[in-house]
Amino acid sequence: MTANLITFDLVAVVLTAAAWLAAGTTAASRLSLPAAALTALGLLLTVARVALTVLLGTSGGWWFVQEKVVLELPLQCVTAVAAVALSAPRLTRAAMARTALDGDTTAVAVPLFAAGYAAAAGLVVTLLLGYPTTVAVALITVAVVVLAVVVTWRLLDGRPRGIMLSAGGTAVVLGLVGVLTTFAGIPKTDAGGGPAVAYPAAKGMSVASLTGPTSPRPGGTVRRYTLDARTATITLASGKRVAAWTFDGKVPGPPVTAVQGDLVEVTLHNVDIAAGVSIHWHGYDVPAAEDGAAGLTQEAVTPGHSFVYRFLADQVGTYWYHTHQDSNQGVQKGLYGSLVVAPRQAKAAPTDLTLPFHTFGGTAVIGDHDGVETRSAAPGSPVRLRVVNTDNVTHRFTLAGAPYRLVAADGNDLNEPGPLTRTALSLAAGGRYDLQLTMPSASVALLADDDRSGGLRLVPGGGKAAAPPDTTAWPDLDLTSYGRPAAQPVTSSSAFDRRFTLVLDQGLSLSGRTKGRDWTVNGHTFPDVPTLVVRKGDLVEMTVVNRSLATHPWHLHGHSVYVLSRNGDPVTGSPLKLDTFDIKPGEVWKVAFTADNPGLWMVHCHNLVHASKGMSLSLAYEGITEPFDMAGMHGD
Ligand code: C2O
Ligand code: CU
C-alpha cells in the first residue's frame, strides 16, 4: 500500500508539473481554451496531490510525507492559488468567448509557470533529498523557484523591471544561505534521545583491545583453521569457469564448524587480494576486535600479511563469514563461506547440509553447484538443510516433496514452528534459514527462485529424482505470524534507553560527499551518517523506515535484534531474533536489542551495492576510541 502510494504520488507530481507548465506555455501563445483547460487540470492534480499525501502519511507515517507537508505542498498551494487568482479570470473569459487571449499575456502566463516550477521543484526534492527536509533545503528550493519565475518573467516581458532585480537578488541570497547551512552543522552522533556520548572518545579503550577468551569452555576444543585469501579460477559443477577471489582456492571457502563451547581460531592470510581482505563473522556476536570490519575494528589485511581471529563458539546455529574490506566486490567474487556451530548435547541429523546460495554473473550456485545437485537420504531419516543467502538480493526458496518446518532463522531457533507445505521462504540477503524434514520414500526438491533446472534433490537410496512441481504460485511464509509466542527479553513495552530512527532512501547526500543518487540513511551517506551512540546495558529500539522503491536487507553487527513490529503490526508468532531482515519498499520495522557487546559496530544494508553507495553507518559504545581508517570498507 505505502509503496504504491509513493509511486502514485511520483506520477502525480510529474503530471502536475507538466499541466502547469503546459498551461503557461499555451497562455503565452494566446491559446485561451487549452490554457484554461490545463489550468483546471493543474488545479485538480494539485488537489489530488494533497489527498495522496494525506493517504501516504496515514498509511506509512510522517517519514514518508515530511518534505511534502513542510515544503512541497505549501509552495505548490501558494503558487496554485496565485495562478488561479491572477490568471484564471482572464483565461476563462477568453475561453468562454472562444477568442484568443488578448493584451499582455505575461501577467497570465507567469503565475502558471510559477505553479509548474513549484511542482517540478517538489519532484526534485522528493527524488534527490527526501527525508528529512531541512531549512537549508527549503531555502534553496524557494530560491530556485523564485529565480526561475523571475527569469521567465524577464523573457516574456521583454524589459527589465526593478522588482525583477530585487526578487532575483533576494533569491540568490536565500539560496546561498541555504547552501552554506547545508554544509554546516551535520551532527557527528545520534544519541537516540538518551544521554549524550562523546564519540570517538578522546581517551578510552581501543576497539582492537576488545578481544575475548583464548581457551575453550570446559569440555570444548580449539578449532584451528588457516584461510588463504587468493585469486583463483574456479570450475563449477557444470564445468563453467569463474575468475574468483577465494579462501583457499575454493568457492565457497572451507566450511568453518565447531561445537558449542569450542574456541574457533582462524588465521587469515592474504596471498594476493590487492584490495585487501578481512573476515566478518556474519550474525556471530564476537568480541569487537574479532568482528573483521576493516577500517572500524582492524586494518584491512594486505597481501603478504595475516590476522588471527579468535572467539568462543557460544551461539549454536547457521552463520557465515565473508570479507569486510571492499565487501561489495569481495563477496560478489567469492570471499565467503559458512560457519555452523552444533549444540554440544544433541546429535546431528544424518543428513545435515549447509547450502550457501550465491550468484556469479547471473548463474545461481548452491555450494559449488550450478544446475542440479543430487544427494541421497534414507527414507524416514531426519534431514536438516541450512540455506545461507550470500547474494545481494532476496531469494525465494521452495521445498517440494515433503512437509517441512522452518526451525531456525539467522541461527536462532523458532518456537514451535508448524509444518509447511506448498509454502515459499523468502530469504534476505545475508540471512539464513534452517529447514527440517523427514525424508519420505520419494524424492524431495529444494528450488531457488522457483527454478526447476537447478537446486538440490534428495533421493531415497540411489535412483533418479522426480521432476519437481511448478512452485511459482506458492505463497511466501509470513515469518511474523509463524510459530508460537514465547517470552523474550525486550518487547515494545520495554523501557527503552534510546530510540533510533533510520530512514532509508535514495538521493543526494546532504553533506555533498558523494555524487549522484546514492543510497542514504536520514539524508546522509557513509561516513556522514551520524554514529548511533549507546552505553553498555542500554535497551535500544531501532525503527527502520524504507522510503525508497528497493528492498533493503538491514544488518547490525555484534547484536541480534528482536523484531517488535512491521508496519505497526506486532509479531504474533514465535519470537523473531534476527541479524538481517528485509525491509521492503514502504515498510517500517521496529526492532530492539540490548547493548551488551561493547565496541564499534557496522549497521548497514546487506545489498552490498547499496552499502558501497552510502547505505551504512556505525554504532559506538561509550568510551571507545576510533583507531582505524574506514576508507575501503564496502568499496564503490
Ligand atoms: Cu555480512 Cu557488515 O556484513
Ligand atoms: Cu539496500
PDB file of N, CA, C and O in Angstrom, residues 131-174:
ATOM      1  N   TYR A 131      13.717  12.699   2.984  1.00  0.00           N
ATOM      2  CA  TYR A 131      13.614  12.920   4.419  1.00  0.00           C
ATOM      3  C   TYR A 131      14.991  13.008   5.036  1.00  0.00           C
ATOM      4  O   TYR A 131      15.828  12.180   4.725  1.00  0.00           O
ATOM      5  N   PRO A 132      15.250  13.900   5.957  1.00  0.00           N
ATOM      6  CA  PRO A 132      14.362  14.967   6.375  1.00  0.00           C
ATOM      7  C   PRO A 132      14.639  16.235   5.584  1.00  0.00           C
ATOM      8  O   PRO A 132      15.778  16.556   5.305  1.00  0.00           O
ATOM      9  N   THR A 133      13.594  16.950   5.235  1.00  0.00           N
ATOM     10  CA  THR A 133      13.801  18.252   4.614  1.00  0.00           C
ATOM     11  C   THR A 133      14.215  19.223   5.698  1.00  0.00           C
ATOM     12  O   THR A 133      13.644  19.235   6.782  1.00  0.00           O
ATOM     13  N   THR A 134      15.244  19.988   5.402  1.00  0.00           N
ATOM     14  CA  THR A 134      15.779  20.918   6.390  1.00  0.00           C
ATOM     15  C   THR A 134      15.472  22.346   5.946  1.00  0.00           C
ATOM     16  O   THR A 134      15.034  22.577   4.820  1.00  0.00           O
ATOM     17  N   VAL A 135      15.746  23.289   6.840  1.00  0.00           N
ATOM     18  CA  VAL A 135      15.572  24.702   6.498  1.00  0.00           C
ATOM     19  C   VAL A 135      16.450  25.031   5.289  1.00  0.00           C
ATOM     20  O   VAL A 135      16.036  25.759   4.372  1.00  0.00           O
ATOM     21  N   ALA A 136      17.643  24.456   5.257  1.00  0.00           N
ATOM     22  CA  ALA A 136      18.552  24.728   4.147  1.00  0.00           C
ATOM     23  C   ALA A 136      17.940  24.295   2.824  1.00  0.00           C
ATOM     24  O   ALA A 136      17.960  25.037   1.838  1.00  0.00           O
ATOM     25  N   VAL A 137      17.383  23.097   2.812  1.00  0.00           N
ATOM     26  CA  VAL A 137      16.763  22.592   1.589  1.00  0.00           C
ATOM     27  C   VAL A 137      15.596  23.500   1.184  1.00  0.00           C
ATOM     28  O   VAL A 137      15.428  23.841   0.010  1.00  0.00           O
ATOM     29  N   ALA A 138      14.804  23.925   2.174  1.00  0.00           N
ATOM     30  CA  ALA A 138      13.666  24.787   1.877  1.00  0.00           C
ATOM     31  C   ALA A 138      14.143  26.100   1.273  1.00  0.00           C
ATOM     32  O   ALA A 138      13.584  26.579   0.271  1.00  0.00           O
ATOM     33  N   LEU A 139      15.194  26.696   1.846  1.00  0.00           N
ATOM     34  CA  LEU A 139      15.711  27.968   1.323  1.00  0.00           C
ATOM     35  C   LEU A 139      16.169  27.812  -0.123  1.00  0.00           C
ATOM     36  O   LEU A 139      15.849  28.627  -0.989  1.00  0.00           O
ATOM     37  N   ILE A 140      16.925  26.748  -0.379  1.00  0.00           N
ATOM     38  CA  ILE A 140      17.443  26.547  -1.735  1.00  0.00           C
ATOM     39  C   ILE A 140      16.285  26.338  -2.721  1.00  0.00           C
ATOM     40  O   ILE A 140      16.263  26.919  -3.809  1.00  0.00           O
ATOM     41  N   THR A 141      15.302  25.545  -2.305  1.00  0.00           N
ATOM     42  CA  THR A 141      14.179  25.248  -3.197  1.00  0.00           C
ATOM     43  C   THR A 141      13.403  26.518  -3.538  1.00  0.00           C
ATOM     44  O   THR A 141      13.126  26.794  -4.707  1.00  0.00           O
ATOM     45  N   VAL A 142      13.063  27.287  -2.510  1.00  0.00           N
ATOM     46  CA  VAL A 142      12.305  28.515  -2.753  1.00  0.00           C
ATOM     47  C   VAL A 142      13.123  29.452  -3.642  1.00  0.00           C
ATOM     48  O   VAL A 142      12.602  30.047  -4.598  1.00  0.00           O
ATOM     49  N   ALA A 143      14.429  29.537  -3.371  1.00  0.00           N
ATOM     50  CA  ALA A 143      15.288  30.429  -4.159  1.00  0.00           C
ATOM     51  C   ALA A 143      15.278  30.010  -5.629  1.00  0.00           C
ATOM     52  O   ALA A 143      15.150  30.860  -6.524  1.00  0.00           O
ATOM     53  N   VAL A 144      15.383  28.726  -5.888  1.00  0.00           N
ATOM     54  CA  VAL A 144      15.423  28.249  -7.270  1.00  0.00           C
ATOM     55  C   VAL A 144      14.105  28.554  -7.976  1.00  0.00           C
ATOM     56  O   VAL A 144      14.090  29.034  -9.116  1.00  0.00           O
ATOM     57  N   VAL A 145      12.991  28.331  -7.281  1.00  0.00           N
ATOM     58  CA  VAL A 145      11.683  28.590  -7.897  1.00  0.00           C
ATOM     59  C   VAL A 145      11.540  30.089  -8.198  1.00  0.00           C
ATOM     60  O   VAL A 145      11.137  30.478  -9.302  1.00  0.00           O
ATOM     61  N   VAL A 146      11.902  30.930  -7.226  1.00  0.00           N
ATOM     62  CA  VAL A 146      11.782  32.385  -7.443  1.00  0.00           C
ATOM     63  C   VAL A 146      12.656  32.823  -8.623  1.00  0.00           C
ATOM     64  O   VAL A 146      12.226  33.573  -9.506  1.00  0.00           O
ATOM     65  N   LEU A 147      13.876  32.304  -8.682  1.00  0.00           N
ATOM     66  CA  LEU A 147      14.768  32.670  -9.787  1.00  0.00           C
ATOM     67  C   LEU A 147      14.175  32.255 -11.130  1.00  0.00           C
ATOM     68  O   LEU A 147      14.201  33.026 -12.106  1.00  0.00           O
ATOM     69  N   ALA A 148      13.633  31.035 -11.169  1.00  0.00           N
ATOM     70  CA  ALA A 148      13.041  30.553 -12.419  1.00  0.00           C
ATOM     71  C   ALA A 148      11.885  31.452 -12.843  1.00  0.00           C
ATOM     72  O   ALA A 148      11.741  31.778 -14.022  1.00  0.00           O
ATOM     73  N   VAL A 149      11.092  31.873 -11.863  1.00  0.00           N
ATOM     74  CA  VAL A 149       9.953  32.749 -12.173  1.00  0.00           C
ATOM     75  C   VAL A 149      10.456  34.094 -12.711  1.00  0.00           C
ATOM     76  O   VAL A 149       9.960  34.606 -13.727  1.00  0.00           O
ATOM     77  N   VAL A 150      11.471  34.639 -12.053  1.00  0.00           N
ATOM     78  CA  VAL A 150      11.997  35.939 -12.468  1.00  0.00           C
ATOM     79  C   VAL A 150      12.560  35.856 -13.892  1.00  0.00           C
ATOM     80  O   VAL A 150      12.294  36.720 -14.748  1.00  0.00           O
ATOM     81  N   VAL A 151      13.307  34.799 -14.159  1.00  0.00           N
ATOM     82  CA  VAL A 151      13.894  34.636 -15.495  1.00  0.00           C
ATOM     83  C   VAL A 151      12.778  34.517 -16.551  1.00  0.00           C
ATOM     84  O   VAL A 151      12.819  35.164 -17.606  1.00  0.00           O
ATOM     85  N   THR A 152      11.739  33.725 -16.239  1.00  0.00           N
ATOM     86  CA  THR A 152      10.628  33.566 -17.177  1.00  0.00           C
ATOM     87  C   THR A 152       9.930  34.904 -17.435  1.00  0.00           C
ATOM     88  O   THR A 152       9.636  35.268 -18.574  1.00  0.00           O
ATOM     89  N   TRP A 153       9.702  35.611 -16.356  1.00  0.00           N
ATOM     90  CA  TRP A 153       9.041  36.914 -16.439  1.00  0.00           C
ATOM     91  C   TRP A 153       9.827  37.857 -17.343  1.00  0.00           C
ATOM     92  O   TRP A 153       9.291  38.484 -18.261  1.00  0.00           O
ATOM     93  N   ARG A 154      11.156  37.905 -17.084  1.00  0.00           N
ATOM     94  CA  ARG A 154      12.038  38.785 -17.864  1.00  0.00           C
ATOM     95  C   ARG A 154      11.979  38.405 -19.347  1.00  0.00           C
ATOM     96  O   ARG A 154      11.880  39.267 -20.225  1.00  0.00           O
ATOM     97  N   LEU A 155      11.999  37.121 -19.640  1.00  0.00           N
ATOM     98  CA  LEU A 155      11.991  36.665 -21.029  1.00  0.00           C
ATOM     99  C   LEU A 155      10.677  37.002 -21.718  1.00  0.00           C
ATOM    100  O   LEU A 155      10.656  37.439 -22.871  1.00  0.00           O
ATOM    101  N   LEU A 156       9.553  36.790 -21.007  1.00  0.00           N
ATOM    102  CA  LEU A 156       8.252  37.027 -21.621  1.00  0.00           C
ATOM    103  C   LEU A 156       7.951  38.517 -21.743  1.00  0.00           C
ATOM    104  O   LEU A 156       7.319  38.966 -22.689  1.00  0.00           O
ATOM    105  N   ASP A 157       8.397  39.264 -20.745  1.00  0.00           N
ATOM    106  CA  ASP A 157       8.055  40.665 -20.656  1.00  0.00           C
ATOM    107  C   ASP A 157       8.902  41.522 -21.583  1.00  0.00           C
ATOM    108  O   ASP A 157       8.464  42.555 -22.056  1.00  0.00           O
ATOM    109  N   GLY A 158      10.128  41.060 -21.807  1.00  0.00           N
ATOM    110  CA  GLY A 158      10.985  41.779 -22.749  1.00  0.00           C
ATOM    111  C   GLY A 158      11.740  42.958 -22.173  1.00  0.00           C
ATOM    112  O   GLY A 158      12.741  43.358 -22.699  1.00  0.00           O
ATOM    113  N   ARG A 159      11.298  43.524 -21.037  1.00  0.00           N
ATOM    114  CA  ARG A 159      12.109  44.621 -20.480  1.00  0.00           C
ATOM    115  C   ARG A 159      12.344  44.404 -18.980  1.00  0.00           C
ATOM    116  O   ARG A 159      11.515  43.791 -18.314  1.00  0.00           O
ATOM    117  N   PRO A 160      13.514  44.855 -18.559  1.00  0.00           N
ATOM    118  CA  PRO A 160      13.856  44.653 -17.148  1.00  0.00           C
ATOM    119  C   PRO A 160      13.024  45.577 -16.258  1.00  0.00           C
ATOM    120  O   PRO A 160      12.671  46.676 -16.660  1.00  0.00           O
ATOM    121  N   ARG A 161      12.673  45.120 -15.085  1.00  0.00           N
ATOM    122  CA  ARG A 161      11.951  45.946 -14.118  1.00  0.00           C
ATOM    123  C   ARG A 161      12.677  45.849 -12.791  1.00  0.00           C
ATOM    124  O   ARG A 161      13.289  44.832 -12.485  1.00  0.00           O
ATOM    125  N   GLY A 162      12.543  46.858 -11.994  1.00  0.00           N
ATOM    126  CA  GLY A 162      13.227  46.900 -10.704  1.00  0.00           C
ATOM    127  C   GLY A 162      12.859  45.725  -9.820  1.00  0.00           C
ATOM    128  O   GLY A 162      13.726  45.101  -9.192  1.00  0.00           O
ATOM    129  N   ILE A 163      11.589  45.359  -9.838  1.00  0.00           N
ATOM    130  CA  ILE A 163      11.137  44.296  -8.949  1.00  0.00           C
ATOM    131  C   ILE A 163      11.776  42.955  -9.312  1.00  0.00           C
ATOM    132  O   ILE A 163      12.053  42.131  -8.452  1.00  0.00           O
ATOM    133  N   MET A 164      12.061  42.762 -10.616  1.00  0.00           N
ATOM    134  CA  MET A 164      12.733  41.526 -11.026  1.00  0.00           C
ATOM    135  C   MET A 164      14.094  41.433 -10.355  1.00  0.00           C
ATOM    136  O   MET A 164      14.473  40.394  -9.828  1.00  0.00           O
ATOM    137  N   LEU A 165      14.796  42.544 -10.410  1.00  0.00           N
ATOM    138  CA  LEU A 165      16.147  42.572  -9.855  1.00  0.00           C
ATOM    139  C   LEU A 165      16.121  42.303  -8.349  1.00  0.00           C
ATOM    140  O   LEU A 165      16.901  41.498  -7.838  1.00  0.00           O
ATOM    141  N   SER A 166      15.197  42.952  -7.655  1.00  0.00           N
ATOM    142  CA  SER A 166      15.206  42.770  -6.200  1.00  0.00           C
ATOM    143  C   SER A 166      14.729  41.366  -5.832  1.00  0.00           C
ATOM    144  O   SER A 166      15.289  40.736  -4.929  1.00  0.00           O
ATOM    145  N   ALA A 167      13.727  40.821  -6.551  1.00  0.00           N
ATOM    146  CA  ALA A 167      13.286  39.455  -6.242  1.00  0.00           C
ATOM    147  C   ALA A 167      14.406  38.465  -6.540  1.00  0.00           C
ATOM    148  O   ALA A 167      14.707  37.576  -5.732  1.00  0.00           O
ATOM    149  N   GLY A 168      15.048  38.634  -7.708  1.00  0.00           N
ATOM    150  CA  GLY A 168      16.147  37.731  -8.082  1.00  0.00           C
ATOM    151  C   GLY A 168      17.283  37.817  -7.079  1.00  0.00           C
ATOM    152  O   GLY A 168      17.829  36.795  -6.652  1.00  0.00           O
ATOM    153  N   GLY A 169      17.620  39.036  -6.692  1.00  0.00           N
ATOM    154  CA  GLY A 169      18.725  39.221  -5.748  1.00  0.00           C
ATOM    155  C   GLY A 169      18.413  38.560  -4.408  1.00  0.00           C
ATOM    156  O   GLY A 169      19.255  37.852  -3.835  1.00  0.00           O
ATOM    157  N   THR A 170      17.195  38.753  -3.919  1.00  0.00           N
ATOM    158  CA  THR A 170      16.812  38.139  -2.651  1.00  0.00           C
ATOM    159  C   THR A 170      16.920  36.610  -2.755  1.00  0.00           C
ATOM    160  O   THR A 170      17.416  35.942  -1.849  1.00  0.00           O
ATOM    161  N   ALA A 171      16.457  36.068  -3.896  1.00  0.00           N
ATOM    162  CA  ALA A 171      16.506  34.618  -4.084  1.00  0.00           C
ATOM    163  C   ALA A 171      17.944  34.117  -4.038  1.00  0.00           C
ATOM    164  O   ALA A 171      18.241  33.099  -3.398  1.00  0.00           O
ATOM    165  N   VAL A 172      18.838  34.826  -4.704  1.00  0.00           N
ATOM    166  CA  VAL A 172      20.242  34.390  -4.712  1.00  0.00           C
ATOM    167  C   VAL A 172      20.792  34.365  -3.287  1.00  0.00           C
ATOM    168  O   VAL A 172      21.448  33.404  -2.873  1.00  0.00           O
ATOM    169  N   VAL A 173      20.482  35.421  -2.526  1.00  0.00           N
ATOM    170  CA  VAL A 173      20.976  35.473  -1.145  1.00  0.00           C
ATOM    171  C   VAL A 173      20.407  34.307  -0.327  1.00  0.00           C
ATOM    172  O   VAL A 173      21.141  33.588   0.364  1.00  0.00           O
ATOM    173  N   LEU A 174      19.094  34.090  -0.436  1.00  0.00           N
ATOM    174  CA  LEU A 174      18.453  32.981   0.288  1.00  0.00           C
ATOM    175  C   LEU A 174      19.109  31.650  -0.081  1.00  0.00           C
ATOM    176  O   LEU A 174      19.418  30.826   0.776  1.00  0.00           O
TER     177      LEU A 174
END
